PDB file of C-alpha atoms in Angstrom:
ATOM      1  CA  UNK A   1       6.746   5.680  -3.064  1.00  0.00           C
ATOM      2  CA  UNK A   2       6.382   9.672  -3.306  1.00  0.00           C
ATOM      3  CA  UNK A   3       4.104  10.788  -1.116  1.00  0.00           C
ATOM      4  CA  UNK A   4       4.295  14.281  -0.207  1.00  0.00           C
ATOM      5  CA  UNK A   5       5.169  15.250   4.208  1.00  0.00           C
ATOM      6  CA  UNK A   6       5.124  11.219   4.775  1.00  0.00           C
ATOM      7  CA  UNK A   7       7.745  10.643   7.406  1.00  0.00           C
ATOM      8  CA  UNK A   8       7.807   6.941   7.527  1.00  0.00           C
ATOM      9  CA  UNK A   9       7.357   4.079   5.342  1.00  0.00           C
ATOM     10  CA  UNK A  10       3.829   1.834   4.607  1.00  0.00           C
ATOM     11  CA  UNK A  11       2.731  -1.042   3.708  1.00  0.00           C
ATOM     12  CA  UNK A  12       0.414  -0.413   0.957  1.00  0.00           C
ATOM     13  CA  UNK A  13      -2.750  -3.044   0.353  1.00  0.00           C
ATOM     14  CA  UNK A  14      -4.989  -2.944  -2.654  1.00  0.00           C
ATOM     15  CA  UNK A  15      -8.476  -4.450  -2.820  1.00  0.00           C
ATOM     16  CA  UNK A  16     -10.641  -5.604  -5.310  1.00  0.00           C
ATOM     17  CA  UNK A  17     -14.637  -4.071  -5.578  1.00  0.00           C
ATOM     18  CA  UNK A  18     -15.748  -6.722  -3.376  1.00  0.00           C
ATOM     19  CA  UNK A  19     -12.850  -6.162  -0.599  1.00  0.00           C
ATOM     20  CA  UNK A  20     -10.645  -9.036  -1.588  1.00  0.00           C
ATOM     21  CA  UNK A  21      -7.177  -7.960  -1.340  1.00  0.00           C
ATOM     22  CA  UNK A  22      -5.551  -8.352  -4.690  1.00  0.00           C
ATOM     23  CA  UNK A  23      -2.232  -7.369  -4.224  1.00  0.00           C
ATOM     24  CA  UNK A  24       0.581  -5.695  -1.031  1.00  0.00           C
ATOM     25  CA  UNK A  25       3.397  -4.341  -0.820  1.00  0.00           C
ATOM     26  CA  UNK A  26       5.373  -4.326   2.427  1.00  0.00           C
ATOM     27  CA  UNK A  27       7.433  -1.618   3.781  1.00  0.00           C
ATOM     28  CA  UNK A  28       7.490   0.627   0.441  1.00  0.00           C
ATOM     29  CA  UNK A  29      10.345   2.949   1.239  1.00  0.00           C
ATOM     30  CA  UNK A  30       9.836   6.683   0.855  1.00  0.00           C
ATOM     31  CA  UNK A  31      11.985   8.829  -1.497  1.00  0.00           C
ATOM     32  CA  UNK A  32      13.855  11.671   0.049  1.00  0.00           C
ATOM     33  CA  UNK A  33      15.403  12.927  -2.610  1.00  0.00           C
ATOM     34  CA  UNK A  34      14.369  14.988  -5.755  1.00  0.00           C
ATOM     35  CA  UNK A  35      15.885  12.256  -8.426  1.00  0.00           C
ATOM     36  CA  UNK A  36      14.024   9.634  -6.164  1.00  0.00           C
ATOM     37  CA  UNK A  37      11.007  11.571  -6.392  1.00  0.00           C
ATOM     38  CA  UNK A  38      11.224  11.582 -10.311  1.00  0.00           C
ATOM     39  CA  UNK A  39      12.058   7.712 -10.093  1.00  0.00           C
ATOM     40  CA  UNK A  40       9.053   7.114  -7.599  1.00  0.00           C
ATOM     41  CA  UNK A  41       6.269   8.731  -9.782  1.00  0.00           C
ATOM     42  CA  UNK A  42       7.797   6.640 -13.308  1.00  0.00           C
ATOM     43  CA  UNK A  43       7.706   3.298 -10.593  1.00  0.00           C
ATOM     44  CA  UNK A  44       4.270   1.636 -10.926  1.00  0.00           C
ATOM     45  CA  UNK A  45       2.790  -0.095  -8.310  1.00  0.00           C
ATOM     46  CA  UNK A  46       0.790  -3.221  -7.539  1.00  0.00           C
ATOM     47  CA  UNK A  47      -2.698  -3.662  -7.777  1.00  0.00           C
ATOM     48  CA  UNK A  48      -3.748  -3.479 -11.489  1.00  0.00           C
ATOM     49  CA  UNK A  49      -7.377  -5.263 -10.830  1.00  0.00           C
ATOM     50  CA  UNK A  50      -7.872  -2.897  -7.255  1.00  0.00           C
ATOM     51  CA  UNK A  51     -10.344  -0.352  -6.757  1.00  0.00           C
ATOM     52  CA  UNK A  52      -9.072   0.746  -3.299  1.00  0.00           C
ATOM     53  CA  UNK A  53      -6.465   0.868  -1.652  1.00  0.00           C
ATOM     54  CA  UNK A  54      -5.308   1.243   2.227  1.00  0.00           C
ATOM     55  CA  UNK A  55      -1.987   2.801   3.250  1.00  0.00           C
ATOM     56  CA  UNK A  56      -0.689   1.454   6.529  1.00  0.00           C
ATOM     57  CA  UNK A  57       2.242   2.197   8.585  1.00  0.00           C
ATOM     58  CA  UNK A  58       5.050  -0.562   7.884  1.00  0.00           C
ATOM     59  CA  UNK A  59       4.947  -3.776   9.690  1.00  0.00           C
ATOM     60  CA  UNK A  60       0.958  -3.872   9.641  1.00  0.00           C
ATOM     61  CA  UNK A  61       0.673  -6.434   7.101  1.00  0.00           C
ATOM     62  CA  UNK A  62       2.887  -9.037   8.770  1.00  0.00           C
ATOM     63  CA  UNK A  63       1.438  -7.927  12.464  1.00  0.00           C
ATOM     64  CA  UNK A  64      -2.248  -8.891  11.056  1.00  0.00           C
ATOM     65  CA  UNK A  65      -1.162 -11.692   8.944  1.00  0.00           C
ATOM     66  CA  UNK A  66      -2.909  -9.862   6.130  1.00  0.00           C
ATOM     67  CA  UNK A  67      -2.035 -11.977   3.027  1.00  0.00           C
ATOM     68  CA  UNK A  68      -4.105 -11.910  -0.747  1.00  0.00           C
ATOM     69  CA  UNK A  69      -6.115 -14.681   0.872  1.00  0.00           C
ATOM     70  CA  UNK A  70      -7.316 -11.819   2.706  1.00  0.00           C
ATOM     71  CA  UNK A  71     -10.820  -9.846   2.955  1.00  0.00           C
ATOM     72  CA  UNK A  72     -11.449  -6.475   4.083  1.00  0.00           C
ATOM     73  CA  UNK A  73     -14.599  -6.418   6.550  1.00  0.00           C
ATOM     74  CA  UNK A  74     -15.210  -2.640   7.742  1.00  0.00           C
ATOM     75  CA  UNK A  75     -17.031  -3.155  11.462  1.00  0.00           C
ATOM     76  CA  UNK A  76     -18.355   0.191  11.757  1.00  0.00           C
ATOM     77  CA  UNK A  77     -17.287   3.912  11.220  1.00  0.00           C
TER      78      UNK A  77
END
């Protein structure tokens, strides 16, 4: 995954309108180089049928047991 000054690698989850998670991706490497970066953009990603998506630092998914079973409930801001 390119994402410009990221340092470490995510786990990226995508939700649906209604905050059902639709699809994740664990530990999504960064690229480092300039041929990665060129191969990162062309990759696509997971998460056709999402609206949103969260970026998390790597490990988060597994630590939370988040799974596409899961439902995103924000508990205030």
């Amino acid at each position: 995954m390119w994402m410009l000054g990221m340092q470490f690698n995510l786990d990226v989850i995508w939700f649906d309108e209604n905050a059902n998670v639709v699809a994740i991706e664990k530990n999504v490497p960064l690229c480092q180089t300039t041929i990665e970066v060129v191969a990162c953009r062309e990759n696509g990603v997971s998460g056709d049928n999402a609206k949103y998506v969260l970026e998390v630092t790597a490990g988060f998914v597994d630590k939370f047991n988040i799974t596409e079973n899961s439902k995103l409930e924000i508990i205030s801001i």
